[in-house]
Amino acid sequence: MFLEVNNIKKSYGSDASYIQVLKGVTTSVRQGQMCVIQGTSGSGKSTLLNCIGGLDTMDSGSVKIDGKEIFGLSPAALSDYRRDYLGFIFQFYNLVPNLTVRENIQVCQYLTGNPLDLEDLLETLGLTEHQNKFPAQLSGGQQQRCAIARALIKNPRLLLCDEPTGALDSKTSRDILILLEKVNQTYGTTMLIVTHNNSIKNMVHKVIIIKDGLIKQDYENSALIPAAELEDL
Amino acid sequence: MNQVLRKRLARDLKSNFGRYLALTMLIALGIYMIVGIVGMSEVVLQGTENQKSVTFVEDGQFSVFLPLSEKEIAELSENNTVIESMFYTDLQAADGSKLRMMKNRKQIDLIQLDEGRLAETNGECVLEKRYAAVHALHCGDTVTAAGTEFTITGIGSTPDYDQPIAAFSDVAVESSHFGLIFVTESQYQQIRDTTSQKAEEYVYAYRLGDGMTSDKLKQKIKDFDFDYTKVNDKYFRQTIDEILDKKKEMQDGIRDLYSGSQELSDGLAELENYGTDLKDAADQLFDAYLKQAESTLAALGKDITLTKENYAQELDKAVEELDYRSLRELKEALDGVKAFADGIGEYKDGVGEAYSGSQELSDGVGELKKETNKLLDEIFEIDIDNLISFITAEDNIRIAAAAGDVIMNKNVGLIAGLVVLVLFTYVISVFVIHQIEKEAPVIGALYSLGVKKKDLLLHYITLPVVIAFAGGLIGMIIGFSPAGIDTLASSTYDYYSVPHFAMVYPAYLFIYSLILPPVISGIVNTIVINKKLSQTALSLIKNEQKASSYRQVNLKSKNFIRVFQIRQMLREYRSAAAVIAGMMVCMLLSDISLDCAVMCQAVKTDNLADTHYEYMYLYKYPEDTAPRNAETAYLETLSIPCFDYTLDVSVMGLNPNSRYFEARPAKSKNKVVINNSLHERFKLNPGDTFTLNDATGDMNYTFTVDAIAQYSVGFAVFMDIDSMRELFGQEEDYFNAAYSDTALDIDEGRLYAVTTKADIEKSAGVFVDMMLPMVITLLSISLLIFCVVMYLMMGVMIDRSASGISLMKIFGYRPNEIRKLYLNGNTLIIALGALICIPVSKMIMDALYPSFIANVACGMNIRFPWYLYLGIYGVVMIGYFVINFLLIGKINKITPAEVLKNRE
Ligand SMILES: Nc1ncnc2c1ncn2[C@@H]1O[C@H](COP(=O)(O)OP(=O)(O)OP(=O)(O)O)[C@@H](O)[C@H]1O
Ligand SMILES: [Mg+2]
């Protein structure tokens, strides 16, 4: 297994404000799989993703990526772990506003000695003509594509996406999903995608459904519907 | 709704506490500086002014050879003019220092006691406060001078010795060597009568009455009859006698000449008389001979009357007719007598002529004598009136000297204050813009929820205005506290002999500190917020960055880090500009103090280095011949205007190849060599002309600069001594100064002042000590302001980049890489900014500096040595790195969660 999550627990606050968000989550994802995490709002999806991404510490449990345990790593080691393994895509893109598209992508290119070809990537993501624009000059979809390019440039082993289409209309969402699909096929990138959208689970290999900090359902799709053909996006 | 806003205020204050604290501190520092420096000046200025009515400070003073008579004083006291004697005698204290003994004052220049009471009986005294402080003497202690022990009953000061220097020519106060002692009249008299002391100086102070002027008073004194023979001063007498001897010699000469010519005339007159007798006798003799001849002829039968004219003819005729031998003999005898008589007559005429000539000569000499006497009287009378010196309070460097000294501080403080306020404004505006931008979504939300613009405005300007007010208040309190004005005034109290002035609270300082900061802050905030609120609520909610602000620059560099840094600098240009502006302001402030320190240090070292003599003697009563082993010179003091002040310039007539002065002036009455001080202060270069005035102001001397010579002691103009004597109408070998390597044996009474190299060394250092508190205060304040501005503005930069930094952390950027991206651009800005600011601020300050020291006659060597520039640069960079270090903590605190949470 590429990603092994074992009985992780996570709580916030103490005394009156104490809240246990993750109550022992166990799951695993194989290399090259696209995986969707679903659940109601406040169920702990983002928390789980952040724990896996090393952005938040867990109280107990274990997360292994490619056999490497990240529980208990120091912040610096976690930082290097993110640098070496992960790509992030956020709901609100989080581009650096004073950098051009190209420069935003270079932010992550800088982090690896072995990046993908920037021109190819721009071409693939349809950003070549926009590469010298600033984020404020782009539409939401274009911005998210830029964010995807930024996440992909260092060819990460694991791509974490927290509601990548959350801020987009259905047409643009579909474009983004097609893109992710294509990336997965081209580079074999393992992906964890948190989403509220119910139909996205049909295009991925594995689906995890969380409720109240526990895994309610965890299954693999036998047949995938290509993103281009998804309904009700 | 208002409650919500109010809650937000508290939260805002809490979350930005460090920043608000720094802003408060910045304002407090600036206000402290203004209040401290300007307030200290006001305390001294107003204190001096207020003292005037308490101490009845003189309008002027004069010294005389002989004390004024009752009648003369009465005459001077017309129109309510007050005259009080301020006679003094310099006593030698036990430790060798000089104590100037004076009587208690009655009407003018009253003693201001810091403690104790006035001397009431013999054996008591009041001691001048600086002397007391330096000698650690207190009330109840004793001090011994002129063999008399005095109990100190009081310690105080008088306004006529505000700057307690012994002689007007003294460069600086040296209370270890000179002080004042006030005793009762009977004590004063007793010491004069029973001990052998130096001559008493007869000084009178005056306060002018209605319609009187100092000039009128001066003329009155000059017009008094003056019997110089009563003057006791040996050298005065000697000089006067010499002058009078000369007058007498000249008068005697004329008298001799006159009486000689008279005698001549008399002699000739006598001669003439003799001539007449002789002639008469000769004529009688001739007549007798004629009678003899007539009677002879009659005896021969010829009745002829013979005259002088016809005798020769008649006798010749008779000789032919009568052929009488004796007749021929008679005629020959007559011829002889006639020739004799004629000769006598001629002689007599000659004598007559000589006589009348001599008469004329004698008359002329008489006239000459009369005129010469008149002339001599005129010449010799003018200089010999009773007045030795006459100086108005305004020109008296001892009076209100402390006040004169702080005027510069006040100006510096006000200018610095203005500059600092401008800086505040800018820093606050950057701060506010950042704050508002950060809050834009909240503002938008509140706005769209129906909160009124007015309420929002009020909400957002409340904190900055309160902060500005608090900063101003704190600054003002510290400024008026002992840590402010008192500390800064200590250099004045440590140097000048002035009472501890009451604190003053000028209204404009309150406006400066309590009103200006909040008003500026309020206005800036209102403008910024108004601009923000004019955007639509939606665009505020979306917090749209104006794309245009980034669009202009297209960077070509391949180096991602460099590109990122440039983007960062472009984005943070406002903060960067504020940092540079802050740096500039602080540089200017530091330059004031460093210029001052460098100048004082230069005065100290240069004065010493340029003093090649060990002893300088200035004559009151010059000698005829130069002392052995000394170089003589001729000194006149003229003045040069400098801004509103008049500064002394020594004109020095040097002998060729002077041993003690580098200057080699040409033989010329208008081409002179100036010293470097004049060159530095007045930008005078060879070929330039300048004009000096004499003390009375009615003579101007225009000179052309021929060369510049190194001599840093005051302002000096060097001339060839002969040309100078000619220019000022002095005799051929006149001199009034002597320089030497060894002490000369010149009687003290003859001298005006003796200055040794050690004196110069001591007094030169005084300024360094005196300026030190101000220099240190300004330097530390400017460094603090620089650091606070840097901290605030770089803090703002980091704040604005928080989400970016957070993002970088998510991506796995390491701390040193993040620093490289976000901080190293600043390093470049600071490094380059300092490289520009340091010389530019120095140039600006050098241009302003002369006006700051307008009242000081000294050179202006404010060249920084290279290592000082390096030091400033070093301090700037160290300050930057310290702040940088603090900010790294701030960066480290930014968590990845920032990005994840920021967008709700
Ligand atoms: N930093 C925190 N401190 C305290 N509680 C937190 C914190 N972060 C999350 N929580 C709580 O943890 C629970 C899970 O939050 P999480 O963000 O994981 O939910 P989610 O499933 O991603 O919801 P959504 O679909 O709305 O994004 C929530 O109840 C939330 O209130
Ligand atoms: Mg979530």
XYZ file of N, CA and C in Angstrom, chain A residues 5 8 10 12 21-22 25-27 37 43-54 56 58 63 160 192 194 208 210 215:
93
model
N -3.261 4.561 6.532
C -3.709 5.368 7.666
C -4.237 4.409 8.710
N -6.041 6.818 13.307
C -5.620 8.151 13.774
C -6.748 8.847 14.505
N -7.759 12.579 16.471
C -7.397 14.007 16.506
C -8.469 14.768 17.266
N -9.454 18.694 19.250
C -9.129 20.117 19.414
C -9.598 20.591 20.772
N -12.371 15.201 16.834
C -12.787 15.292 15.430
C -12.589 13.960 14.723
N -11.385 13.402 14.885
C -11.141 12.078 14.304
C -11.073 11.080 15.455
N -9.416 6.710 12.638
C -9.657 6.494 11.218
C -8.586 5.556 10.673
N -9.052 4.544 10.020
C -8.118 3.593 9.416
C -8.517 3.373 7.966
N -7.559 3.534 7.069
C -7.829 3.280 5.653
C -6.501 3.195 4.909
N -12.803 11.662 -0.710
C -13.274 11.604 0.672
C -14.530 12.442 0.750
N -17.553 16.916 9.402
C -17.347 15.516 9.751
C -15.879 15.203 9.962
N -14.989 16.048 9.500
C -13.555 15.845 9.732
C -12.758 15.546 8.494
N -13.313 15.844 7.316
C -12.612 15.554 6.052
C -11.308 16.336 5.956
N -11.457 17.651 6.130
C -10.277 18.505 6.005
C -9.247 18.145 7.067
N -9.750 17.828 8.238
C -8.832 17.464 9.321
C -8.027 16.234 8.934
N -8.703 15.243 8.387
C -8.014 14.021 7.964
C -6.958 14.339 6.920
N -7.359 15.169 5.947
C -6.444 15.516 4.858
C -5.219 16.263 5.412
N -5.487 17.149 6.359
C -4.382 17.925 6.937
C -3.439 17.034 7.731
N -4.016 16.012 8.373
C -3.150 15.108 9.122
C -2.268 14.308 8.187
N -2.874 13.863 7.108
C -2.091 13.114 6.122
C -1.049 14.012 5.472
N -1.449 15.276 5.280
C -0.539 16.224 4.612
C 0.523 16.789 5.542
N 0.479 16.356 6.817
C 1.507 16.868 7.733
C 1.300 18.320 8.084
N -1.199 19.250 10.085
C -1.755 19.213 11.423
C -1.195 17.974 12.095
N -1.426 14.718 14.650
C -2.497 13.885 15.192
C -2.156 13.502 16.621
N 0.403 7.283 10.141
C 0.222 7.526 8.710
C 1.530 7.173 8.033
N -2.971 16.197 -2.746
C -4.077 16.394 -1.813
C -4.919 17.568 -2.292
N -5.830 12.337 -3.296
C -6.912 12.331 -2.322
C -7.717 13.595 -2.562
N -10.988 15.750 -1.491
C -12.131 15.988 -0.612
C -13.166 16.758 -1.415
N -14.046 7.137 0.193
C -14.077 7.018 1.654
C -15.146 7.967 2.143
N -16.857 9.662 5.451
C -16.620 9.897 6.875
C -17.872 10.455 7.513
N -14.852 6.331 9.836
C -15.127 5.950 8.462
C -16.420 5.148 8.432
